[in-house]
Amino acid sequence: MSWEAESRRVRQVQQRLDAKLTAYSQLASDAASSSSPFGAAPSVAVDMNSGATSSTPDPGSLEAEIQALLMQYAESQAELSTFLNDPALPPTQTQLHTIQRHRELLMELERDFFRTKTNLLHALSRKQLLGHVKEDINAYRAQHASETQAYLDERERLDRSQRMMDETLDQAFATQSDFRAQRAQLQNTLQRMTHAAAQIPGLNSIITLITRRRRRDTVILAVLIGVCVVILLLVGTRR
């Protein structure tokens, strides 16, 4: 294999490793920022061969892939360095720079990987602790839910009773106000009648006289009707 072919293979391994480390870093960032337990929201990773994105909630498999790529990257660099050991073809400055650059990249990628792994472990530990705290809170709430609900139901019944008492008192006050208004109206009418009778002398005697005449007319009319009925009966019996 030539230098160019081996160099292309090393760059391909480097690109796949960069993609995996990017996905792993995103996984750690999601785990640190998400409030739900790990695995509820799947993270995004990049396929090693095709470069397509896929859903992977398991950081262990991604770590294994990154470690395998780091080893492959180191082995590819070692194979690339063998081209510099040929005494018949001394290495050029470009080749030396390429080898040095790949070694520096390998160290940087390893450092980034271990730093991200540490951050991910801290995030997962924190999530586990928060999950335990949440479970304790839910258990406490479930334990005291029935007692709290009983207090709330009793409070609701007291509120309904209070509202009914307020409505009854409002109706009683309204009825009392109506009675007072009617009483005042009757007193006013009586005062007007008394005042009118006092202003017209002899009004009571006139009213009494009219009443007596009506009674007399009623008696006369009744007697007349009775006589007519008797006459009709007598006439009817004679026939």
PDB file of C-alpha atoms in Angstrom:
ATOM      1  CA  MET A   1       0.000   0.000   0.000  1.00  0.00           C
ATOM      2  CA  SER A   2       1.316   3.436  -0.892  1.00  0.00           C
ATOM      3  CA  TRP A   3       1.730   6.453   1.366  1.00  0.00           C
ATOM      4  CA  GLU A   4      -1.271   8.207  -0.200  1.00  0.00           C
ATOM      5  CA  ALA A   5      -3.606   5.230   0.281  1.00  0.00           C
ATOM      6  CA  GLU A   6      -2.530   4.701   3.891  1.00  0.00           C
ATOM      7  CA  SER A   7      -2.864   8.427   4.575  1.00  0.00           C
ATOM      8  CA  ARG A   8      -6.424   8.410   3.214  1.00  0.00           C
ATOM      9  CA  ARG A   9      -7.288   5.454   5.438  1.00  0.00           C
ATOM     10  CA  VAL A  10      -5.904   7.274   8.491  1.00  0.00           C
ATOM     11  CA  ARG A  11      -7.988  10.354   7.661  1.00  0.00           C
ATOM     12  CA  GLN A  12     -11.115   8.230   7.307  1.00  0.00           C
ATOM     13  CA  VAL A  13     -10.550   6.712  10.745  1.00  0.00           C
ATOM     14  CA  GLN A  14      -9.998  10.203  12.129  1.00  0.00           C
ATOM     15  CA  GLN A  15     -13.259  11.462  10.611  1.00  0.00           C
ATOM     16  CA  ARG A  16     -15.258   8.560  12.041  1.00  0.00           C
ATOM     17  CA  LEU A  17     -13.632   9.142  15.416  1.00  0.00           C
ATOM     18  CA  ASP A  18     -14.509  12.855  15.297  1.00  0.00           C
ATOM     19  CA  ALA A  19     -18.124  12.000  14.502  1.00  0.00           C
ATOM     20  CA  LYS A  20     -18.347   9.516  17.363  1.00  0.00           C
ATOM     21  CA  LEU A  21     -16.787  11.941  19.829  1.00  0.00           C
ATOM     22  CA  THR A  22     -19.221  14.651  18.739  1.00  0.00           C
ATOM     23  CA  ALA A  23     -22.152  12.319  19.345  1.00  0.00           C
ATOM     24  CA  TYR A  24     -20.682  11.254  22.687  1.00  0.00           C
ATOM     25  CA  SER A  25     -20.230  14.873  23.746  1.00  0.00           C
ATOM     26  CA  GLN A  26     -23.839  15.605  22.784  1.00  0.00           C
ATOM     27  CA  LEU A  27     -24.919  12.595  24.814  1.00  0.00           C
ATOM     28  CA  ALA A  28     -23.119  13.931  27.879  1.00  0.00           C
ATOM     29  CA  SER A  29     -24.585  17.397  27.339  1.00  0.00           C
ATOM     30  CA  ASP A  30     -28.117  15.990  27.091  1.00  0.00           C
ATOM     31  CA  ALA A  31     -27.611  13.930  30.226  1.00  0.00           C
ATOM     32  CA  ALA A  32     -26.414  16.987  32.144  1.00  0.00           C
ATOM     33  CA  SER A  33     -29.214  19.302  31.005  1.00  0.00           C
ATOM     34  CA  SER A  34     -32.161  16.912  30.990  1.00  0.00           C
ATOM     35  CA  SER A  35     -34.246  16.654  34.160  1.00  0.00           C
ATOM     36  CA  SER A  36     -35.633  13.214  33.330  1.00  0.00           C
ATOM     37  CA  PRO A  37     -33.803   9.954  34.103  1.00  0.00           C
ATOM     38  CA  PHE A  38     -31.284   8.880  31.511  1.00  0.00           C
ATOM     39  CA  GLY A  39     -32.753   6.954  28.654  1.00  0.00           C
ATOM     40  CA  ALA A  40     -36.120   8.786  28.603  1.00  0.00           C
ATOM     41  CA  ALA A  41     -34.922  11.004  25.754  1.00  0.00           C
ATOM     42  CA  PRO A  42     -32.686   9.093  23.322  1.00  0.00           C
ATOM     43  CA  SER A  43     -29.480  10.778  22.202  1.00  0.00           C
ATOM     44  CA  VAL A  44     -28.181  11.070  18.675  1.00  0.00           C
ATOM     45  CA  ALA A  45     -25.153   9.165  17.464  1.00  0.00           C
ATOM     46  CA  VAL A  46     -23.505   8.816  14.061  1.00  0.00           C
ATOM     47  CA  ASP A  47     -23.103   5.474  12.351  1.00  0.00           C
ATOM     48  CA  MET A  48     -19.424   4.496  11.970  1.00  0.00           C
ATOM     49  CA  ASN A  49     -19.683   3.297   8.405  1.00  0.00           C
ATOM     50  CA  SER A  50     -22.466   5.278   6.743  1.00  0.00           C
ATOM     51  CA  GLY A  51     -22.307   8.491   8.755  1.00  0.00           C
ATOM     52  CA  ALA A  52     -26.119   8.435   9.231  1.00  0.00           C
ATOM     53  CA  THR A  53     -27.628   9.442  12.526  1.00  0.00           C
ATOM     54  CA  SER A  54     -29.302   6.860  14.747  1.00  0.00           C
ATOM     55  CA  SER A  55     -30.938   6.812  18.147  1.00  0.00           C
ATOM     56  CA  THR A  56     -28.798   5.290  20.909  1.00  0.00           C
ATOM     57  CA  PRO A  57     -29.660   5.757  24.573  1.00  0.00           C
ATOM     58  CA  ASP A  58     -26.791   3.491  25.721  1.00  0.00           C
ATOM     59  CA  PRO A  59     -23.495   5.316  26.360  1.00  0.00           C
ATOM     60  CA  GLY A  60     -21.630   2.061  26.973  1.00  0.00           C
ATOM     61  CA  SER A  61     -21.783   0.921  23.355  1.00  0.00           C
ATOM     62  CA  LEU A  62     -20.732   4.362  22.157  1.00  0.00           C
ATOM     63  CA  GLU A  63     -17.751   4.364  24.526  1.00  0.00           C
ATOM     64  CA  ALA A  64     -16.691   0.940  23.254  1.00  0.00           C
ATOM     65  CA  GLU A  65     -16.855   2.159  19.656  1.00  0.00           C
ATOM     66  CA  ILE A  66     -14.788   5.246  20.481  1.00  0.00           C
ATOM     67  CA  GLN A  67     -12.133   3.190  22.263  1.00  0.00           C
ATOM     68  CA  ALA A  68     -11.961   0.815  19.305  1.00  0.00           C
ATOM     69  CA  LEU A  69     -11.574   3.759  16.927  1.00  0.00           C
ATOM     70  CA  LEU A  70      -8.835   5.265  19.101  1.00  0.00           C
ATOM     71  CA  MET A  71      -6.910   1.999  18.932  1.00  0.00           C
ATOM     72  CA  GLN A  72      -7.494   1.788  15.183  1.00  0.00           C
ATOM     73  CA  TYR A  73      -6.337   5.381  14.762  1.00  0.00           C
ATOM     74  CA  ALA A  74      -3.144   4.675  16.717  1.00  0.00           C
ATOM     75  CA  GLU A  75      -2.454   1.495  14.717  1.00  0.00           C
ATOM     76  CA  SER A  76      -3.055   3.342  11.441  1.00  0.00           C
ATOM     77  CA  GLN A  77      -0.555   6.002  12.488  1.00  0.00           C
ATOM     78  CA  ALA A  78       1.984   3.305  13.313  1.00  0.00           C
ATOM     79  CA  GLU A  79       1.491   1.735   9.901  1.00  0.00           C
ATOM     80  CA  LEU A  80       1.792   5.141   8.270  1.00  0.00           C
ATOM     81  CA  SER A  81       5.049   5.768  10.140  1.00  0.00           C
ATOM     82  CA  THR A  82       6.603   2.644   8.614  1.00  0.00           C
ATOM     83  CA  PHE A  83       6.822   4.476   5.299  1.00  0.00           C
ATOM     84  CA  LEU A  84       9.306   6.862   6.905  1.00  0.00           C
ATOM     85  CA  ASN A  85      11.726   4.057   7.835  1.00  0.00           C
ATOM     86  CA  ASP A  86      12.732   3.274   4.257  1.00  0.00           C
ATOM     87  CA  PRO A  87      16.395   4.416   3.846  1.00  0.00           C
ATOM     88  CA  ALA A  88      16.001   4.487   0.078  1.00  0.00           C
ATOM     89  CA  LEU A  89      13.166   7.038   0.319  1.00  0.00           C
ATOM     90  CA  PRO A  90      13.893   9.640   2.992  1.00  0.00           C
ATOM     91  CA  PRO A  91      10.730  11.307   4.401  1.00  0.00           C
ATOM     92  CA  THR A  92       9.713  14.728   3.222  1.00  0.00           C
ATOM     93  CA  GLN A  93       8.758  17.629   5.453  1.00  0.00           C
ATOM     94  CA  THR A  94       5.100  17.168   4.499  1.00  0.00           C
ATOM     95  CA  GLN A  95       5.159  13.548   5.582  1.00  0.00           C
ATOM     96  CA  LEU A  96       6.845  14.387   8.870  1.00  0.00           C
ATOM     97  CA  HIS A  97       4.331  17.158   9.512  1.00  0.00           C
ATOM     98  CA  THR A  98       1.445  14.795   8.707  1.00  0.00           C
ATOM     99  CA  ILE A  99       2.692  12.162  11.153  1.00  0.00           C
ATOM    100  CA  GLN A 100       3.237  14.762  13.864  1.00  0.00           C
ATOM    101  CA  ARG A 101      -0.199  16.246  13.305  1.00  0.00           C
ATOM    102  CA  HIS A 102      -1.910  12.854  13.573  1.00  0.00           C
ATOM    103  CA  ARG A 103      -0.092  12.146  16.830  1.00  0.00           C
ATOM    104  CA  GLU A 104      -1.199  15.475  18.280  1.00  0.00           C
ATOM    105  CA  LEU A 105      -4.766  14.832  17.159  1.00  0.00           C
ATOM    106  CA  LEU A 106      -4.705  11.410  18.785  1.00  0.00           C
ATOM    107  CA  MET A 107      -3.641  12.925  22.104  1.00  0.00           C
ATOM    108  CA  GLU A 108      -6.310  15.639  21.864  1.00  0.00           C
ATOM    109  CA  LEU A 109      -9.026  13.136  20.996  1.00  0.00           C
ATOM    110  CA  GLU A 110      -8.047  10.846  23.865  1.00  0.00           C
ATOM    111  CA  ARG A 111      -8.062  13.801  26.261  1.00  0.00           C
ATOM    112  CA  ASP A 112     -11.484  14.954  25.032  1.00  0.00           C
ATOM    113  CA  PHE A 113     -12.857  11.445  25.312  1.00  0.00           C
ATOM    114  CA  PHE A 114     -11.779  10.934  28.923  1.00  0.00           C
ATOM    115  CA  ARG A 115     -12.955  14.419  29.925  1.00  0.00           C
ATOM    116  CA  THR A 116     -16.362  13.835  28.336  1.00  0.00           C
ATOM    117  CA  LYS A 117     -16.591  10.410  29.947  1.00  0.00           C
ATOM    118  CA  THR A 118     -15.939  11.949  33.365  1.00  0.00           C
ATOM    119  CA  ASN A 119     -18.598  14.603  32.792  1.00  0.00           C
ATOM    120  CA  LEU A 120     -21.076  11.957  31.684  1.00  0.00           C
ATOM    121  CA  LEU A 121     -20.436   9.851  34.786  1.00  0.00           C
ATOM    122  CA  HIS A 122     -20.996  12.888  37.003  1.00  0.00           C
ATOM    123  CA  ALA A 123     -24.212  13.739  35.164  1.00  0.00           C
ATOM    124  CA  LEU A 124     -25.525  10.187  35.472  1.00  0.00           C
ATOM    125  CA  SER A 125     -24.667  10.082  39.176  1.00  0.00           C
ATOM    126  CA  ARG A 126     -26.486  13.350  39.704  1.00  0.00           C
ATOM    127  CA  LYS A 127     -29.509  12.060  37.792  1.00  0.00           C
ATOM    128  CA  GLN A 128     -29.578   8.919  39.875  1.00  0.00           C
ATOM    129  CA  LEU A 129     -29.444  10.962  43.069  1.00  0.00           C
ATOM    130  CA  LEU A 130     -32.220  13.258  41.860  1.00  0.00           C
ATOM    131  CA  GLY A 131     -34.248  10.216  40.854  1.00  0.00           C
ATOM    132  CA  HIS A 132     -33.999   8.806  44.375  1.00  0.00           C
ATOM    133  CA  VAL A 133     -35.013  12.142  45.853  1.00  0.00           C
ATOM    134  CA  LYS A 134     -37.997  12.336  43.506  1.00  0.00           C
ATOM    135  CA  GLU A 135     -39.049   8.814  44.450  1.00  0.00           C
ATOM    136  CA  ASP A 136     -38.883   9.729  48.143  1.00  0.00           C
ATOM    137  CA  ILE A 137     -40.991  12.830  47.526  1.00  0.00           C
ATOM    138  CA  ASN A 138     -43.584  10.846  45.577  1.00  0.00           C
ATOM    139  CA  ALA A 139     -43.727   8.215  48.309  1.00  0.00           C
ATOM    140  CA  TYR A 140     -44.239  10.897  50.957  1.00  0.00           C
ATOM    141  CA  ARG A 141     -46.983  12.538  48.909  1.00  0.00           C
ATOM    142  CA  ALA A 142     -48.721   9.213  48.321  1.00  0.00           C
ATOM    143  CA  GLN A 143     -48.550   8.419  52.030  1.00  0.00           C
ATOM    144  CA  HIS A 144     -50.121  11.718  53.066  1.00  0.00           C
ATOM    145  CA  ALA A 145     -52.435  12.121  50.076  1.00  0.00           C
ATOM    146  CA  SER A 146     -55.475  10.534  51.777  1.00  0.00           C
ATOM    147  CA  GLU A 147     -55.129  12.675  54.899  1.00  0.00           C
ATOM    148  CA  THR A 148     -54.678  15.832  52.874  1.00  0.00           C
ATOM    149  CA  GLN A 149     -57.666  14.956  50.696  1.00  0.00           C
ATOM    150  CA  ALA A 150     -59.809  14.420  53.794  1.00  0.00           C
ATOM    151  CA  TYR A 151     -58.858  17.871  55.062  1.00  0.00           C
ATOM    152  CA  LEU A 152     -59.667  19.382  51.691  1.00  0.00           C
ATOM    153  CA  ASP A 153     -63.064  17.656  51.557  1.00  0.00           C
ATOM    154  CA  GLU A 154     -63.921  18.863  55.056  1.00  0.00           C
ATOM    155  CA  ARG A 155     -62.885  22.380  54.109  1.00  0.00           C
ATOM    156  CA  GLU A 156     -65.107  22.211  51.034  1.00  0.00           C
ATOM    157  CA  ARG A 157     -68.108  21.122  53.126  1.00  0.00           C
ATOM    158  CA  LEU A 158     -67.531  23.963  55.576  1.00  0.00           C
ATOM    159  CA  ASP A 159     -67.327  26.432  52.711  1.00  0.00           C
ATOM    160  CA  ARG A 160     -70.620  25.168  51.262  1.00  0.00           C
ATOM    161  CA  SER A 161     -72.326  25.450  54.661  1.00  0.00           C
ATOM    162  CA  GLN A 162     -71.004  28.973  55.062  1.00  0.00           C
ATOM    163  CA  ARG A 163     -72.314  29.956  51.638  1.00  0.00           C
ATOM    164  CA  MET A 164     -75.771  28.512  52.434  1.00  0.00           C
ATOM    165  CA  MET A 165     -75.900  30.449  55.719  1.00  0.00           C
ATOM    166  CA  ASP A 166     -74.938  33.650  53.932  1.00  0.00           C
ATOM    167  CA  GLU A 167     -77.664  33.138  51.322  1.00  0.00           C
ATOM    168  CA  THR A 168     -80.287  32.441  54.025  1.00  0.00           C
ATOM    169  CA  LEU A 169     -79.319  35.576  55.945  1.00  0.00           C
ATOM    170  CA  ASP A 170     -79.472  37.652  52.765  1.00  0.00           C
ATOM    171  CA  GLN A 171     -82.993  36.382  52.052  1.00  0.00           C
ATOM    172  CA  ALA A 172     -84.082  37.111  55.643  1.00  0.00           C
ATOM    173  CA  PHE A 173     -82.736  40.659  55.468  1.00  0.00           C
ATOM    174  CA  ALA A 174     -84.475  41.196  52.124  1.00  0.00           C
ATOM    175  CA  THR A 175     -87.819  39.952  53.544  1.00  0.00           C
ATOM    176  CA  GLN A 176     -87.438  42.206  56.580  1.00  0.00           C
ATOM    177  CA  SER A 177     -86.807  45.171  54.306  1.00  0.00           C
ATOM    178  CA  ASP A 178     -89.978  44.358  52.314  1.00  0.00           C
ATOM    179  CA  PHE A 179     -92.065  44.160  55.510  1.00  0.00           C
ATOM    180  CA  ARG A 180     -90.740  47.496  56.669  1.00  0.00           C
ATOM    181  CA  ALA A 181     -91.530  49.082  53.318  1.00  0.00           C
ATOM    182  CA  GLN A 182     -95.109  47.695  53.359  1.00  0.00           C
ATOM    183  CA  ARG A 183     -95.614  48.872  56.941  1.00  0.00           C
ATOM    184  CA  ALA A 184     -94.451  52.355  56.052  1.00  0.00           C
ATOM    185  CA  GLN A 185     -96.779  52.388  53.034  1.00  0.00           C
ATOM    186  CA  LEU A 186     -99.804  51.316  55.124  1.00  0.00           C
ATOM    187  CA  GLN A 187     -99.037  53.915  57.769  1.00  0.00           C
ATOM    188  CA  ASN A 188     -98.793  56.575  55.090  1.00  0.00           C
ATOM    189  CA  THR A 189    -102.152  55.532  53.595  1.00  0.00           C
ATOM    190  CA  LEU A 190    -103.823  55.554  57.024  1.00  0.00           C
ATOM    191  CA  GLN A 191    -102.442  58.994  57.748  1.00  0.00           C
ATOM    192  CA  ARG A 192    -103.790  60.294  54.437  1.00  0.00           C
ATOM    193  CA  MET A 193    -107.244  58.868  55.119  1.00  0.00           C
ATOM    194  CA  THR A 194    -107.267  60.331  58.619  1.00  0.00           C
ATOM    195  CA  HIS A 195    -106.157  63.689  57.277  1.00  0.00           C
ATOM    196  CA  ALA A 196    -108.818  63.655  54.546  1.00  0.00           C
ATOM    197  CA  ALA A 197    -111.556  62.780  57.045  1.00  0.00           C
ATOM    198  CA  ALA A 198    -110.445  65.594  59.333  1.00  0.00           C
ATOM    199  CA  GLN A 199    -110.547  68.161  56.512  1.00  0.00           C
ATOM    200  CA  ILE A 200    -114.169  67.329  55.430  1.00  0.00           C
ATOM    201  CA  PRO A 201    -116.646  67.889  58.350  1.00  0.00           C
ATOM    202  CA  GLY A 202    -119.554  65.473  58.449  1.00  0.00           C
ATOM    203  CA  LEU A 203    -117.889  63.023  56.087  1.00  0.00           C
ATOM    204  CA  ASN A 204    -118.386  60.179  58.528  1.00  0.00           C
ATOM    205  CA  SER A 205    -122.062  60.996  58.988  1.00  0.00           C
ATOM    206  CA  ILE A 206    -122.606  61.152  55.238  1.00  0.00           C
ATOM    207  CA  ILE A 207    -120.930  57.795  54.791  1.00  0.00           C
ATOM    208  CA  THR A 208    -123.104  56.356  57.590  1.00  0.00           C
ATOM    209  CA  LEU A 209    -126.278  57.774  56.001  1.00  0.00           C
ATOM    210  CA  ILE A 210    -125.380  56.327  52.623  1.00  0.00           C
ATOM    211  CA  THR A 211    -124.767  52.965  54.226  1.00  0.00           C
ATOM    212  CA  ARG A 212    -128.150  53.026  55.995  1.00  0.00           C
ATOM    213  CA  ARG A 213    -129.968  53.934  52.775  1.00  0.00           C
ATOM    214  CA  ARG A 214    -128.274  51.092  50.954  1.00  0.00           C
ATOM    215  CA  ARG A 215    -129.368  48.694  53.665  1.00  0.00           C
ATOM    216  CA  ARG A 216    -132.955  50.054  53.549  1.00  0.00           C
ATOM    217  CA  ASP A 217    -133.082  49.764  49.778  1.00  0.00           C
ATOM    218  CA  THR A 218    -131.784  46.246  50.048  1.00  0.00           C
ATOM    219  CA  VAL A 219    -134.509  45.319  52.565  1.00  0.00           C
ATOM    220  CA  ILE A 220    -137.260  46.905  50.444  1.00  0.00           C
ATOM    221  CA  LEU A 221    -136.006  45.120  47.346  1.00  0.00           C
ATOM    222  CA  ALA A 222    -135.902  41.821  49.202  1.00  0.00           C
ATOM    223  CA  VAL A 223    -139.467  42.270  50.506  1.00  0.00           C
ATOM    224  CA  LEU A 224    -140.701  43.170  47.036  1.00  0.00           C
ATOM    225  CA  ILE A 225    -139.062  40.131  45.525  1.00  0.00           C
ATOM    226  CA  GLY A 226    -140.570  37.933  48.238  1.00  0.00           C
ATOM    227  CA  VAL A 227    -144.075  39.299  47.626  1.00  0.00           C
ATOM    228  CA  CYS A 228    -143.725  38.718  43.908  1.00  0.00           C
ATOM    229  CA  VAL A 229    -142.618  35.165  44.488  1.00  0.00           C
ATOM    230  CA  VAL A 230    -145.589  34.514  46.812  1.00  0.00           C
ATOM    231  CA  ILE A 231    -148.023  35.942  44.260  1.00  0.00           C
ATOM    232  CA  LEU A 232    -146.541  33.792  41.538  1.00  0.00           C
ATOM    233  CA  LEU A 233    -146.860  30.721  43.721  1.00  0.00           C
ATOM    234  CA  LEU A 234    -150.504  31.509  44.548  1.00  0.00           C
ATOM    235  CA  VAL A 235    -151.343  32.056  40.914  1.00  0.00           C
ATOM    236  CA  GLY A 236    -149.652  28.859  39.968  1.00  0.00           C
ATOM    237  CA  THR A 237    -151.528  26.788  42.566  1.00  0.00           C
ATOM    238  CA  ARG A 238    -154.942  28.147  41.541  1.00  0.00           C
ATOM    239  CA  ARG A 239    -154.433  27.044  37.988  1.00  0.00           C
TER     240      ARG A 239
END
